[in-house]
Amino acid sequence: MRFHDRREAGQELGFRLMQWASDGELFEPVVLALPRGGVPVAAEVTRALGAPLDVLVVRKIGVPGRPELGVGAVVGDDPPLFDRTSLDMLGLSEERLAPDVAREREEVRRRSLRYRGERPLPDVLHRAVILVDDGLATGVTARAALRHLRRQDPSRLILAVPVGAPQAASALRAEADDVICLRQPRDFQAVGLWYEDFEQVDDDEVVRILEASRRREATL
């Protein structure tokens, strides 16, 4: 069954996480979205939990000529994370992809400045962190994000997505304390196929959602 849009998907995720919160399983939760598509989903999760929302910008490193096929990812100043099996199968090397890494790292900086300005990321030490995206295909960007966050010592690290490839969801259980993936269709193929409305999210919408979330948080 498909989701109508990212908002509906986020509402379903929020409902699942509310059950955990009511049982006291989420200590001082903070929700971090993977932009752009994860932001509208995460906004609904934050409404359900009354938790703060921010973004963690991660960029996929795609195959030359096939950018939609991710073989690696970069976040912050961390070294790039590569799927070694995919590199070997495609006959690619890290050296061959160095220009792509440099370009995507610059895009990480640009988007972080656009979305957050000079504000630092929230302090996640000893807090429950919920990482949200609109779906999992290869899972390479989520893996890079989870490893980046794990080094900051959260009390609990949760990956929450509406839909994903079963293999990717299963593999990421080694990176997160919990993985919530509401739909894991065997004929997955692509994230967008599982939404009736999967319009691209642009930078302006990301900024608008983040600003609205901060205003709402200030009134709590």
Tab-separated table of N, CA, C and O in Angstrom, residues 90-179:
chain	number	residue	atom	x	y	z
A	90	LEU	N	31.575	-2.584	-9.885
A	90	LEU	CA	31.508	-1.605	-10.969
A	90	LEU	C	32.884	-1.208	-11.503
A	90	LEU	O	32.984	-0.395	-12.424
A	91	GLY	N	33.938	-1.764	-10.890
A	91	GLY	CA	35.282	-1.438	-11.337
A	91	GLY	C	35.680	-0.015	-11.025
A	91	GLY	O	36.445	0.602	-11.786
A	92	LEU	N	35.168	0.529	-9.914
A	92	LEU	CA	35.472	1.906	-9.523
A	92	LEU	C	36.451	1.928	-8.362
A	92	LEU	O	36.564	0.967	-7.593
A	93	SER	N	37.153	3.041	-8.206
A	93	SER	CA	38.075	3.230	-7.090
A	93	SER	C	37.764	4.546	-6.392
A	93	SER	O	37.129	5.437	-6.971
A	94	GLU	N	38.235	4.668	-5.166
A	94	GLU	CA	38.058	5.922	-4.437
A	94	GLU	C	38.764	7.065	-5.165
A	94	GLU	O	38.277	8.197	-5.186
A	95	GLU	N	39.913	6.777	-5.749
A	95	GLU	CA	40.645	7.814	-6.478
A	95	GLU	C	39.835	8.321	-7.673
A	95	GLU	O	39.798	9.527	-7.947
A	96	ARG	N	39.190	7.408	-8.374
A	96	ARG	CA	38.365	7.791	-9.529
A	96	ARG	C	37.216	8.698	-9.104
A	96	ARG	O	36.796	9.583	-9.868
A	97	LEU	N	36.716	8.498	-7.891
A	97	LEU	CA	35.561	9.253	-7.420
A	97	LEU	C	35.942	10.492	-6.602
A	97	LEU	O	35.058	11.192	-6.105
A	98	ALA	N	37.238	10.771	-6.469
A	98	ALA	CA	37.677	11.911	-5.659
A	98	ALA	C	37.044	13.234	-6.098
A	98	ALA	O	36.623	14.033	-5.246
A	99	PRO	N	36.953	13.536	-7.412
A	99	PRO	CA	36.295	14.792	-7.806
A	99	PRO	C	34.821	14.832	-7.390
A	99	PRO	O	34.307	15.894	-7.022
A	100	ASP	N	34.148	13.693	-7.450
A	100	ASP	CA	32.748	13.638	-7.041
A	100	ASP	C	32.626	13.882	-5.540
A	100	ASP	O	31.702	14.570	-5.080
A	101	VAL	N	33.547	13.323	-4.775
A	101	VAL	CA	33.542	13.535	-3.325
A	101	VAL	C	33.726	15.016	-3.012
A	101	VAL	O	33.006	15.583	-2.180
A	102	ALA	N	34.675	15.665	-3.677
A	102	ALA	CA	34.922	17.089	-3.437
A	102	ALA	C	33.696	17.922	-3.774
A	102	ALA	O	33.332	18.853	-3.038
A	103	ARG	N	33.034	17.599	-4.889
A	103	ARG	CA	31.841	18.346	-5.294
A	103	ARG	C	30.706	18.155	-4.279
A	103	ARG	O	30.043	19.120	-3.885
A	104	GLU	N	30.500	16.924	-3.831
A	104	GLU	CA	29.406	16.674	-2.892
A	104	GLU	C	29.710	17.246	-1.510
A	104	GLU	O	28.807	17.702	-0.807
A	105	ARG	N	30.972	17.262	-1.120
A	105	ARG	CA	31.313	17.869	0.168
A	105	ARG	C	31.033	19.372	0.147
A	105	ARG	O	30.561	19.946	1.122
A	106	GLU	N	31.306	19.997	-0.975
A	106	GLU	CA	30.991	21.420	-1.111
A	106	GLU	C	29.485	21.644	-1.062
A	106	GLU	O	29.007	22.633	-0.490
A	107	GLU	N	28.729	20.734	-1.630
A	107	GLU	CA	27.267	20.843	-1.576
A	107	GLU	C	26.750	20.642	-0.151
A	107	GLU	O	25.777	21.285	0.254
A	108	VAL	N	27.400	19.783	0.612
A	108	VAL	CA	27.051	19.632	2.037
A	108	VAL	C	27.207	20.968	2.749
A	108	VAL	O	26.334	21.396	3.510
A	109	ARG	N	28.319	21.635	2.500
A	109	ARG	CA	28.561	22.930	3.148
A	109	ARG	C	27.521	23.968	2.710
A	109	ARG	O	27.010	24.732	3.536
A	110	ARG	N	27.223	23.995	1.417
A	110	ARG	CA	26.258	24.972	0.905
A	110	ARG	C	24.883	24.764	1.526
A	110	ARG	O	24.246	25.715	1.987
A	111	ARG	N	24.435	23.526	1.535
A	111	ARG	CA	23.102	23.260	2.072
A	111	ARG	C	23.044	23.482	3.576
A	111	ARG	O	22.050	23.994	4.093
A	112	SER	N	24.086	23.097	4.287
A	112	SER	CA	24.103	23.320	5.740
A	112	SER	C	23.981	24.802	6.050
A	112	SER	O	23.240	25.205	6.952
A	113	LEU	N	24.705	25.637	5.312
A	113	LEU	CA	24.631	27.081	5.513
A	113	LEU	C	23.250	27.606	5.141
A	113	LEU	O	22.689	28.464	5.841
A	114	ARG	N	22.676	27.097	4.080
A	114	ARG	CA	21.345	27.533	3.633
A	114	ARG	C	20.271	27.163	4.646
A	114	ARG	O	19.363	27.950	4.930
A	115	TYR	N	20.351	25.982	5.205
A	115	TYR	CA	19.305	25.500	6.095
A	115	TYR	C	19.476	25.970	7.534
A	115	TYR	O	18.501	26.208	8.235
A	116	ARG	N	20.732	26.070	7.979
A	116	ARG	CA	20.965	26.311	9.398
A	116	ARG	C	21.668	27.623	9.676
A	116	ARG	O	21.715	28.082	10.819
A	117	GLY	N	22.234	28.249	8.660
A	117	GLY	CA	23.024	29.446	8.911
A	117	GLY	C	24.247	29.082	9.738
A	117	GLY	O	24.925	28.103	9.467
A	118	GLU	N	24.511	29.859	10.756
A	118	GLU	CA	25.668	29.611	11.624
A	118	GLU	C	25.304	28.797	12.851
A	118	GLU	O	26.162	28.549	13.711
A	119	ARG	N	24.056	28.375	12.958
A	119	ARG	CA	23.662	27.580	14.122
A	119	ARG	C	24.326	26.202	14.065
A	119	ARG	O	24.301	25.536	13.039
A	120	PRO	N	24.883	25.748	15.196
A	120	PRO	CA	25.474	24.402	15.200
A	120	PRO	C	24.373	23.345	15.277
A	120	PRO	O	23.218	23.634	15.597
A	121	LEU	N	24.756	22.127	14.976
A	121	LEU	CA	23.832	21.015	15.175
A	121	LEU	C	23.484	20.876	16.654
A	121	LEU	O	24.289	21.235	17.522
A	122	PRO	N	22.305	20.364	16.968
A	122	PRO	CA	21.962	20.146	18.377
A	122	PRO	C	22.951	19.196	19.043
A	122	PRO	O	23.503	18.295	18.400
A	123	ASP	N	23.170	19.405	20.332
A	123	ASP	CA	23.997	18.494	21.117
A	123	ASP	C	23.187	17.222	21.364
A	123	ASP	O	22.116	17.270	21.970
A	124	VAL	N	23.662	16.099	20.872
A	124	VAL	CA	22.908	14.847	20.998
A	124	VAL	C	23.486	13.926	22.060
A	124	VAL	O	23.012	12.796	22.242
A	125	LEU	N	24.486	14.393	22.806
A	125	LEU	CA	25.105	13.567	23.837
A	125	LEU	C	24.055	13.073	24.829
A	125	LEU	O	23.314	13.857	25.430
A	126	HIS	N	23.983	11.752	24.988
A	126	HIS	CA	23.089	11.102	25.946
A	126	HIS	C	21.611	11.384	25.688
A	126	HIS	O	20.792	11.301	26.611
A	127	ARG	N	21.275	11.729	24.462
A	127	ARG	CA	19.872	11.942	24.085
A	127	ARG	C	19.440	10.875	23.074
A	127	ARG	O	20.273	10.280	22.393
A	128	ALA	N	18.139	10.667	22.980
A	128	ALA	CA	17.604	9.784	21.946
A	128	ALA	C	17.554	10.554	20.630
A	128	ALA	O	16.944	11.618	20.550
A	129	VAL	N	18.206	10.037	19.618
A	129	VAL	CA	18.254	10.675	18.305
A	129	VAL	C	17.436	9.842	17.327
A	129	VAL	O	17.642	8.631	17.205
A	130	ILE	N	16.508	10.511	16.641
A	130	ILE	CA	15.678	9.854	15.644
A	130	ILE	C	16.053	10.422	14.287
A	130	ILE	O	15.803	11.596	14.002
A	131	LEU	N	16.697	9.614	13.463
A	131	LEU	CA	17.121	10.020	12.129
A	131	LEU	C	16.024	9.627	11.141
A	131	LEU	O	15.630	8.460	11.081
A	132	VAL	N	15.542	10.602	10.365
A	132	VAL	CA	14.375	10.384	9.513
A	132	VAL	C	14.706	10.683	8.054
A	132	VAL	O	15.334	11.697	7.739
A	133	ASP	N	14.260	9.788	7.161
A	133	ASP	CA	14.310	10.055	5.728
A	133	ASP	C	12.990	9.601	5.131
A	133	ASP	O	12.174	8.959	5.810
A	134	ASP	N	12.770	9.912	3.845
A	134	ASP	CA	11.504	9.504	3.229
A	134	ASP	C	11.551	8.089	2.682
A	134	ASP	O	10.532	7.549	2.255
A	135	GLY	N	12.728	7.453	2.706
A	135	GLY	CA	12.824	6.072	2.276
A	135	GLY	C	14.258	5.606	2.175
A	135	GLY	O	15.193	6.410	2.227
A	136	LEU	N	14.423	4.301	2.058
A	136	LEU	CA	15.738	3.681	1.936
A	136	LEU	C	15.818	2.930	0.618
A	136	LEU	O	14.975	2.064	0.348
A	137	ALA	N	16.830	3.242	-0.178
A	137	ALA	CA	17.088	2.464	-1.385
A	137	ALA	C	18.320	1.600	-1.113
A	137	ALA	O	18.201	0.481	-0.638
A	138	THR	N	19.508	2.139	-1.353
A	138	THR	CA	20.724	1.389	-1.009
A	138	THR	C	21.062	1.526	0.478
A	138	THR	O	21.739	0.669	1.042
A	139	GLY	N	20.622	2.627	1.083
A	139	GLY	CA	20.917	2.857	2.498
A	139	GLY	C	22.270	3.479	2.759
A	139	GLY	O	22.658	3.669	3.911
A	140	VAL	N	23.002	3.860	1.712
A	140	VAL	CA	24.368	4.341	1.914
A	140	VAL	C	24.392	5.695	2.618
A	140	VAL	O	25.261	5.943	3.460
A	141	THR	N	23.450	6.590	2.308
A	141	THR	CA	23.454	7.890	2.996
A	141	THR	C	23.041	7.733	4.455
A	141	THR	O	23.609	8.382	5.336
A	142	ALA	N	22.081	6.874	4.716
A	142	ALA	CA	21.670	6.636	6.105
A	142	ALA	C	22.814	6.027	6.905
A	142	ALA	O	23.024	6.380	8.075
A	143	ARG	N	23.558	5.127	6.306
A	143	ARG	CA	24.683	4.506	7.013
A	143	ARG	C	25.728	5.560	7.404
A	143	ARG	O	26.229	5.568	8.540
A	144	ALA	N	26.058	6.447	6.461
A	144	ALA	CA	27.027	7.504	6.769
A	144	ALA	C	26.515	8.400	7.891
A	144	ALA	O	27.272	8.777	8.799
A	145	ALA	N	25.232	8.743	7.845
A	145	ALA	CA	24.651	9.600	8.874
A	145	ALA	C	24.661	8.913	10.238
A	145	ALA	O	24.987	9.530	11.265
A	146	LEU	N	24.298	7.643	10.281
A	146	LEU	CA	24.256	6.902	11.544
A	146	LEU	C	25.648	6.791	12.162
A	146	LEU	O	25.807	6.961	13.378
A	147	ARG	N	26.648	6.539	11.345
A	147	ARG	CA	28.010	6.436	11.890
A	147	ARG	C	28.493	7.789	12.407
A	147	ARG	O	29.182	7.860	13.437
A	148	HIS	N	28.146	8.859	11.696
A	148	HIS	CA	28.492	10.206	12.144
A	148	HIS	C	27.856	10.489	13.503
A	148	HIS	O	28.520	11.020	14.419
A	149	LEU	N	26.600	10.147	13.655
A	149	LEU	CA	25.892	10.416	14.909
A	149	LEU	C	26.358	9.503	16.036
A	149	LEU	O	26.426	9.932	17.193
A	150	ARG	N	26.679	8.264	15.721
A	150	ARG	CA	27.113	7.322	16.762
A	150	ARG	C	28.343	7.841	17.483
A	150	ARG	O	28.488	7.654	18.713
A	151	ARG	N	29.226	8.505	16.752
A	151	ARG	CA	30.441	9.030	17.373
A	151	ARG	C	30.162	10.137	18.367
A	151	ARG	O	31.032	10.499	19.166
A	152	GLN	N	28.937	10.684	18.358
A	152	GLN	CA	28.575	11.750	19.295
A	152	GLN	C	27.897	11.215	20.550
A	152	GLN	O	27.414	11.983	21.376
A	153	ASP	N	27.836	9.905	20.676
A	153	ASP	CA	27.404	9.222	21.894
A	153	ASP	C	25.968	9.538	22.321
A	153	ASP	O	25.717	9.932	23.462
A	154	PRO	N	24.987	9.367	21.434
A	154	PRO	CA	23.591	9.485	21.871
A	154	PRO	C	23.229	8.313	22.771
A	154	PRO	O	23.862	7.249	22.721
A	155	SER	N	22.202	8.495	23.592
A	155	SER	CA	21.768	7.398	24.452
A	155	SER	C	21.072	6.305	23.645
A	155	SER	O	21.106	5.122	24.007
A	156	ARG	N	20.442	6.708	22.539
A	156	ARG	CA	19.750	5.754	21.673
A	156	ARG	C	19.707	6.345	20.274
A	156	ARG	O	19.414	7.535	20.106
A	157	LEU	N	19.984	5.532	19.291
A	157	LEU	CA	20.036	5.989	17.905
A	157	LEU	C	19.020	5.194	17.092
A	157	LEU	O	19.130	3.973	16.960
A	158	ILE	N	18.028	5.905	16.569
A	158	ILE	CA	16.906	5.269	15.885
A	158	ILE	C	16.841	5.771	14.445
A	158	ILE	O	16.874	6.981	14.202
A	159	LEU	N	16.750	4.866	13.507
A	159	LEU	CA	16.499	5.219	12.114
A	159	LEU	C	15.018	4.972	11.845
A	159	LEU	O	14.515	3.869	12.087
A	160	ALA	N	14.311	5.998	11.360
A	160	ALA	CA	12.871	5.884	11.122
A	160	ALA	C	12.560	6.315	9.699
A	160	ALA	O	12.784	7.471	9.332
A	161	VAL	N	12.043	5.401	8.906
A	161	VAL	CA	11.684	5.689	7.513
A	161	VAL	C	10.333	5.048	7.204
A	161	VAL	O	9.988	4.005	7.757
A	162	PRO	N	9.567	5.646	6.302
A	162	PRO	CA	8.283	5.056	5.948
A	162	PRO	C	8.403	3.778	5.122
A	162	PRO	O	7.615	2.849	5.288
A	163	VAL	N	9.379	3.737	4.205
A	163	VAL	CA	9.470	2.611	3.278
A	163	VAL	C	10.926	2.381	2.905
A	163	VAL	O	11.725	3.321	2.894
A	164	GLY	N	11.249	1.122	2.610
A	164	GLY	CA	12.616	0.849	2.218
A	164	GLY	C	12.786	-0.537	1.651
A	164	GLY	O	11.930	-1.417	1.832
A	165	ALA	N	13.902	-0.724	0.960
A	165	ALA	CA	14.258	-2.046	0.479
A	165	ALA	C	14.552	-2.943	1.675
A	165	ALA	O	15.285	-2.533	2.586
A	166	PRO	N	13.987	-4.143	1.718
A	166	PRO	CA	14.202	-5.014	2.880
A	166	PRO	C	15.673	-5.257	3.189
A	166	PRO	O	16.067	-5.270	4.361
A	167	GLN	N	16.502	-5.426	2.148
A	167	GLN	CA	17.924	-5.694	2.377
A	167	GLN	C	18.601	-4.512	3.056
A	167	GLN	O	19.436	-4.678	3.945
A	168	ALA	N	18.254	-3.288	2.626
A	168	ALA	CA	18.853	-2.096	3.216
A	168	ALA	C	18.428	-1.932	4.666
A	168	ALA	O	19.251	-1.628	5.533
A	169	ALA	N	17.150	-2.120	4.941
A	169	ALA	CA	16.654	-1.993	6.311
A	169	ALA	C	17.325	-3.006	7.221
A	169	ALA	O	17.727	-2.694	8.351
A	170	SER	N	17.467	-4.225	6.739
A	170	SER	CA	18.099	-5.267	7.542
A	170	SER	C	19.569	-4.952	7.815
A	170	SER	O	20.051	-5.082	8.946
A	171	ALA	N	20.283	-4.495	6.793
A	171	ALA	CA	21.708	-4.208	6.948
A	171	ALA	C	21.957	-3.079	7.936
A	171	ALA	O	22.955	-3.089	8.664
A	172	LEU	N	21.048	-2.098	7.985
A	172	LEU	CA	21.261	-0.935	8.846
A	172	LEU	C	20.966	-1.218	10.310
A	172	LEU	O	21.248	-0.383	11.177
A	173	ARG	N	20.435	-2.376	10.618
A	173	ARG	CA	20.227	-2.735	12.027
A	173	ARG	C	21.547	-2.886	12.764
A	173	ARG	O	21.586	-2.813	13.992
A	174	ALA	N	22.619	-3.069	12.035
A	174	ALA	CA	23.934	-3.135	12.667
A	174	ALA	C	24.474	-1.752	13.012
A	174	ALA	O	25.427	-1.627	13.785
A	175	GLU	N	23.861	-0.688	12.463
A	175	GLU	CA	24.345	0.676	12.667
A	175	GLU	C	23.516	1.445	13.694
A	175	GLU	O	24.022	2.362	14.336
A	176	ALA	N	22.240	1.104	13.827
A	176	ALA	CA	21.324	1.823	14.721
A	176	ALA	C	20.894	0.907	15.859
A	176	ALA	O	20.948	-0.319	15.743
A	177	ASP	N	20.450	1.513	16.953
A	177	ASP	CA	19.884	0.703	18.037
A	177	ASP	C	18.520	0.152	17.639
A	177	ASP	O	18.142	-0.937	18.078
A	178	ASP	N	17.797	0.912	16.828
A	178	ASP	CA	16.490	0.479	16.346
A	178	ASP	C	16.296	0.994	14.929
A	178	ASP	O	16.714	2.113	14.600
A	179	VAL	N	15.655	0.200	14.095
A	179	VAL	CA	15.270	0.611	12.754
A	179	VAL	C	13.761	0.435	12.621
A	179	VAL	O	13.246	-0.667	12.791
